CSV table of C-alpha atoms in Angstrom, one decimal:
chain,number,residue,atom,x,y,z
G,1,UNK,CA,16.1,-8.9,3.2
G,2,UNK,CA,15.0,-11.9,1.7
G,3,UNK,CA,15.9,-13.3,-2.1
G,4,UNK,CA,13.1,-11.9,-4.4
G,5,UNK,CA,12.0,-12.3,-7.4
G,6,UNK,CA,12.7,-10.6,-10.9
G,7,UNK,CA,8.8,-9.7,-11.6
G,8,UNK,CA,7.1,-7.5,-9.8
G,9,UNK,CA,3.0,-7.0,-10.0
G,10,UNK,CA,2.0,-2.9,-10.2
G,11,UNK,CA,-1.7,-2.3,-9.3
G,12,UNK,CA,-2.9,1.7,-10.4
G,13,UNK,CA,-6.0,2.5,-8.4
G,14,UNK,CA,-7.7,5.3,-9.1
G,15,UNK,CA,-10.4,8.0,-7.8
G,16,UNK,CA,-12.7,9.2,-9.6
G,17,UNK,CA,-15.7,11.4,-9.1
G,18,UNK,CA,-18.8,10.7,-6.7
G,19,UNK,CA,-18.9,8.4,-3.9
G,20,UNK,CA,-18.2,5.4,-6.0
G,21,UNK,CA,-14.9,3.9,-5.6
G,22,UNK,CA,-15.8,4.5,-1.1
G,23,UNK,CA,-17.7,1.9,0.7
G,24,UNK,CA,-21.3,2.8,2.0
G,25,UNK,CA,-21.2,5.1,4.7
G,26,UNK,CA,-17.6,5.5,5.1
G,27,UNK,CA,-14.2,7.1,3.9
G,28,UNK,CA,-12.7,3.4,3.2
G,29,UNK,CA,-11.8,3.6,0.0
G,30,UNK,CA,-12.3,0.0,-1.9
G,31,UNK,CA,-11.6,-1.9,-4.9
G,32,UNK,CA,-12.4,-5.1,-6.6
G,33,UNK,CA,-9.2,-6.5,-8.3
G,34,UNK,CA,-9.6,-9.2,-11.3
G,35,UNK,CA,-7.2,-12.3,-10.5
G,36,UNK,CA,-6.5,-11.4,-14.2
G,37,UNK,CA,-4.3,-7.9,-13.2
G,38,UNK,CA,-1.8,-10.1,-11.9
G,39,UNK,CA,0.9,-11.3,-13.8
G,40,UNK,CA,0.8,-14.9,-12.6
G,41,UNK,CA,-1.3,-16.8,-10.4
G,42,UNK,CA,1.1,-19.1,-9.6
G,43,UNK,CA,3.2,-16.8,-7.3
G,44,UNK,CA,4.3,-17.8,-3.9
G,45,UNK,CA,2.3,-17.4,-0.8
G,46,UNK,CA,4.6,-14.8,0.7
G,47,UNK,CA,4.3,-11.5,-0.3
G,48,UNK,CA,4.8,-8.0,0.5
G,49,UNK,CA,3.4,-4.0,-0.7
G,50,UNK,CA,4.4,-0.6,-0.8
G,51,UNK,CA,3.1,2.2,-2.3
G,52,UNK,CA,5.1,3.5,-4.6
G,53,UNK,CA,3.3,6.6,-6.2
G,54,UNK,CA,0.4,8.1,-5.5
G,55,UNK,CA,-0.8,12.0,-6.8
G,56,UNK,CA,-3.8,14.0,-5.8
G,57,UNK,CA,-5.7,17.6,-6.2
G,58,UNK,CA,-7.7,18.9,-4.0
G,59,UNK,CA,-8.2,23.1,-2.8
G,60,UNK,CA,-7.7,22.5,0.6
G,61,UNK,CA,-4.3,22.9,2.6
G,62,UNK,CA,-3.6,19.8,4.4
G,63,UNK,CA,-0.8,17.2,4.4
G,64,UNK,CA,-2.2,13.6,4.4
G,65,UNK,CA,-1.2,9.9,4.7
G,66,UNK,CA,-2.4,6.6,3.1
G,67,UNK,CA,-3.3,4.2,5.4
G,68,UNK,CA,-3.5,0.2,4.2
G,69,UNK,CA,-6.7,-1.4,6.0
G,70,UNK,CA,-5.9,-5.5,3.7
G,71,UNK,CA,-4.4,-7.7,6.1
G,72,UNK,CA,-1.0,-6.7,7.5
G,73,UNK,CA,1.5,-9.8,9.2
G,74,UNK,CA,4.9,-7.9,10.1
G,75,UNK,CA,3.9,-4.5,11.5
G,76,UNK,CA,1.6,-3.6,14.6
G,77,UNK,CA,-0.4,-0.4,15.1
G,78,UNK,CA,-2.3,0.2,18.3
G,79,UNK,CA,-5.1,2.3,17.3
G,80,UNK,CA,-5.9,-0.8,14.9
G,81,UNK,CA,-6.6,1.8,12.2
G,82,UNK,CA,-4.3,0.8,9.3
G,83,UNK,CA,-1.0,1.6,8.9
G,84,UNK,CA,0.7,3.7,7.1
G,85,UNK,CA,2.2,3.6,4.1
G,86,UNK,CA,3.0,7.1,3.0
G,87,UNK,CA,2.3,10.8,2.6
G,88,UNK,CA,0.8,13.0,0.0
G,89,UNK,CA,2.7,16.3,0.7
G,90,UNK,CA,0.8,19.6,0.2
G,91,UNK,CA,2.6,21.8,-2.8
G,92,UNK,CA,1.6,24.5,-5.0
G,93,UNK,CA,2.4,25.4,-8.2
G,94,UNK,CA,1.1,28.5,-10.3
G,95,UNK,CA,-2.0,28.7,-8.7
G,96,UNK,CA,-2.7,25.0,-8.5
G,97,UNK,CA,-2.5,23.0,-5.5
G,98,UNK,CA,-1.7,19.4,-5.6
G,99,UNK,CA,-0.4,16.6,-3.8
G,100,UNK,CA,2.7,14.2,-4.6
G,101,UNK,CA,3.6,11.5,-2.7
G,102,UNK,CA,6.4,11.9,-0.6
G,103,UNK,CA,9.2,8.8,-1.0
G,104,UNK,CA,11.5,8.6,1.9
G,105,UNK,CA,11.5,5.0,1.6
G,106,UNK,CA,9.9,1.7,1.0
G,107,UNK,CA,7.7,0.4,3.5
G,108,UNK,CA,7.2,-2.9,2.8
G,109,UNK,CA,3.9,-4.5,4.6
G,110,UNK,CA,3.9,-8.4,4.6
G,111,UNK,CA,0.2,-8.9,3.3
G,112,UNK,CA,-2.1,-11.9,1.4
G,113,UNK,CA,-0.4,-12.2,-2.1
G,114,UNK,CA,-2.8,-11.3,-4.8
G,115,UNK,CA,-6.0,-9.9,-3.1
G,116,UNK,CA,-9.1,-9.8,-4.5
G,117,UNK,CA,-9.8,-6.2,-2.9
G,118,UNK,CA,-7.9,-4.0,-2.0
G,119,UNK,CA,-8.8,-1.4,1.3
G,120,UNK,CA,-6.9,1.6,2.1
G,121,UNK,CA,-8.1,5.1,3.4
G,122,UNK,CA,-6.5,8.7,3.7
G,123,UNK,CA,-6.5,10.4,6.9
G,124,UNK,CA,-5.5,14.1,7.2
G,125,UNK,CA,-3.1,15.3,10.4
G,126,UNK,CA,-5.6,14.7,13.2
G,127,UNK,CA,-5.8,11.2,11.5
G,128,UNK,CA,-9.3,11.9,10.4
G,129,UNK,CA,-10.5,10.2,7.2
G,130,UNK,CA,-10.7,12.1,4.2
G,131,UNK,CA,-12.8,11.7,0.7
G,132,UNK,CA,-10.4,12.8,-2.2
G,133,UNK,CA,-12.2,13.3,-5.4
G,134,UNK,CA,-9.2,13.0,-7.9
G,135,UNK,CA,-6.1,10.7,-7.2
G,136,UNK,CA,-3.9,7.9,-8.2
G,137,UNK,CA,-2.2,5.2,-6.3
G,138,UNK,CA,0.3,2.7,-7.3
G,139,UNK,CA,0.6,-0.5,-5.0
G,140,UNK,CA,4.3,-3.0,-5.8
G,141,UNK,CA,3.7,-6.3,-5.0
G,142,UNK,CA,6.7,-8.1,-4.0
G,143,UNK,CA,6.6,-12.1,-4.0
G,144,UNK,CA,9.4,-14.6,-2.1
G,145,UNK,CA,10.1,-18.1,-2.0
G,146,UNK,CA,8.7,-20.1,0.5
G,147,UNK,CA,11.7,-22.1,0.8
G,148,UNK,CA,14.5,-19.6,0.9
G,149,UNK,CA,12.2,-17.2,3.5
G,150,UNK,CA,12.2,-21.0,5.8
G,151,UNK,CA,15.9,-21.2,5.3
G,152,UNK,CA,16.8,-17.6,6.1
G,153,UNK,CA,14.7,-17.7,8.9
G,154,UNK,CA,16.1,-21.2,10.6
G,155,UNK,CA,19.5,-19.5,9.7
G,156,UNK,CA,18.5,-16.7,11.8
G,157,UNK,CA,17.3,-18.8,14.8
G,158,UNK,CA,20.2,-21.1,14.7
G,159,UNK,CA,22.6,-17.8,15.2
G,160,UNK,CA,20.7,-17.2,18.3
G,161,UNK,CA,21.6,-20.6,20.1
């Protein structure tokens, strides 16, 4: 993996009730970020997310996964319908059902450093989209140099000669 650095930027999106954090007509969920919730807008070009904890009620019995629609550079789906980034896991708890987000490990998705929106969506097993009326989600933002990523990456093509 590439040299990082020390500060990270954490983005908590949440759902609330009604229709209004969806776009029209759709299941996308989507939200406006202020250049402001990021720590410094000087950070480098290259940059990467994971979802790193997300929570959820709802009364029906499904597992589902969240699904990153913003623009994605390393990975390759071919349904071209996001891809994924994790799973809320059904569980129950005195009568309550809830969801937690289940952490097997980092999945890193090379994006555009500090979007202005941010587009994701939950689909359920049959990778239908889903409306969620409560939950949280909390996006890492990971930033590298430009130079050391150039470097690593002519390292890395000069060990193939």
């Amino acid at each position: 993996m590439y040299s990082k650095n020390c500060i990270y930027d954490y983005v908590e999106l949440n759902i609330g009730a009604g229709d209004v954090d969806y776009e029209a007509g759709s299941n996308v969920l989507r939200y406006n970020i202020p250049q402001g919730a990021y720590y410094d807008i000087k950070r480098g070009p290259v940059a990467s997310v994971a979802l790193v904890q997300a929570s959820s009620s709802t009364a029906t019995f499904n597992n589902y996964s969240i699904k990153w629609l913003n623009p994605a550079f390393n990975t390759y789906n071919n349904n071209n319908d996001g891809l994924k980034m994790g799973n809320l896991l059904f569980m129950k708890s005195s009568g309550d059902h809830h969801y937690s987000f289940n952490h097997t490990s980092d999945i890193e998705i090379m994006t555009t450093p500090k979007p202005n929106t941010i587009r994701f969506v939950i689909v359920d097993e049959e990778n239908a989209t889903v409306k969620l009326d409560h939950a949280y989600f909390i996006f890492r933002f990971t930033y590298y140099d430009q130079d050391i990523i150039d470097m690593n990456l002519r390292n890395e093509a000069y060990k193939m000669l």
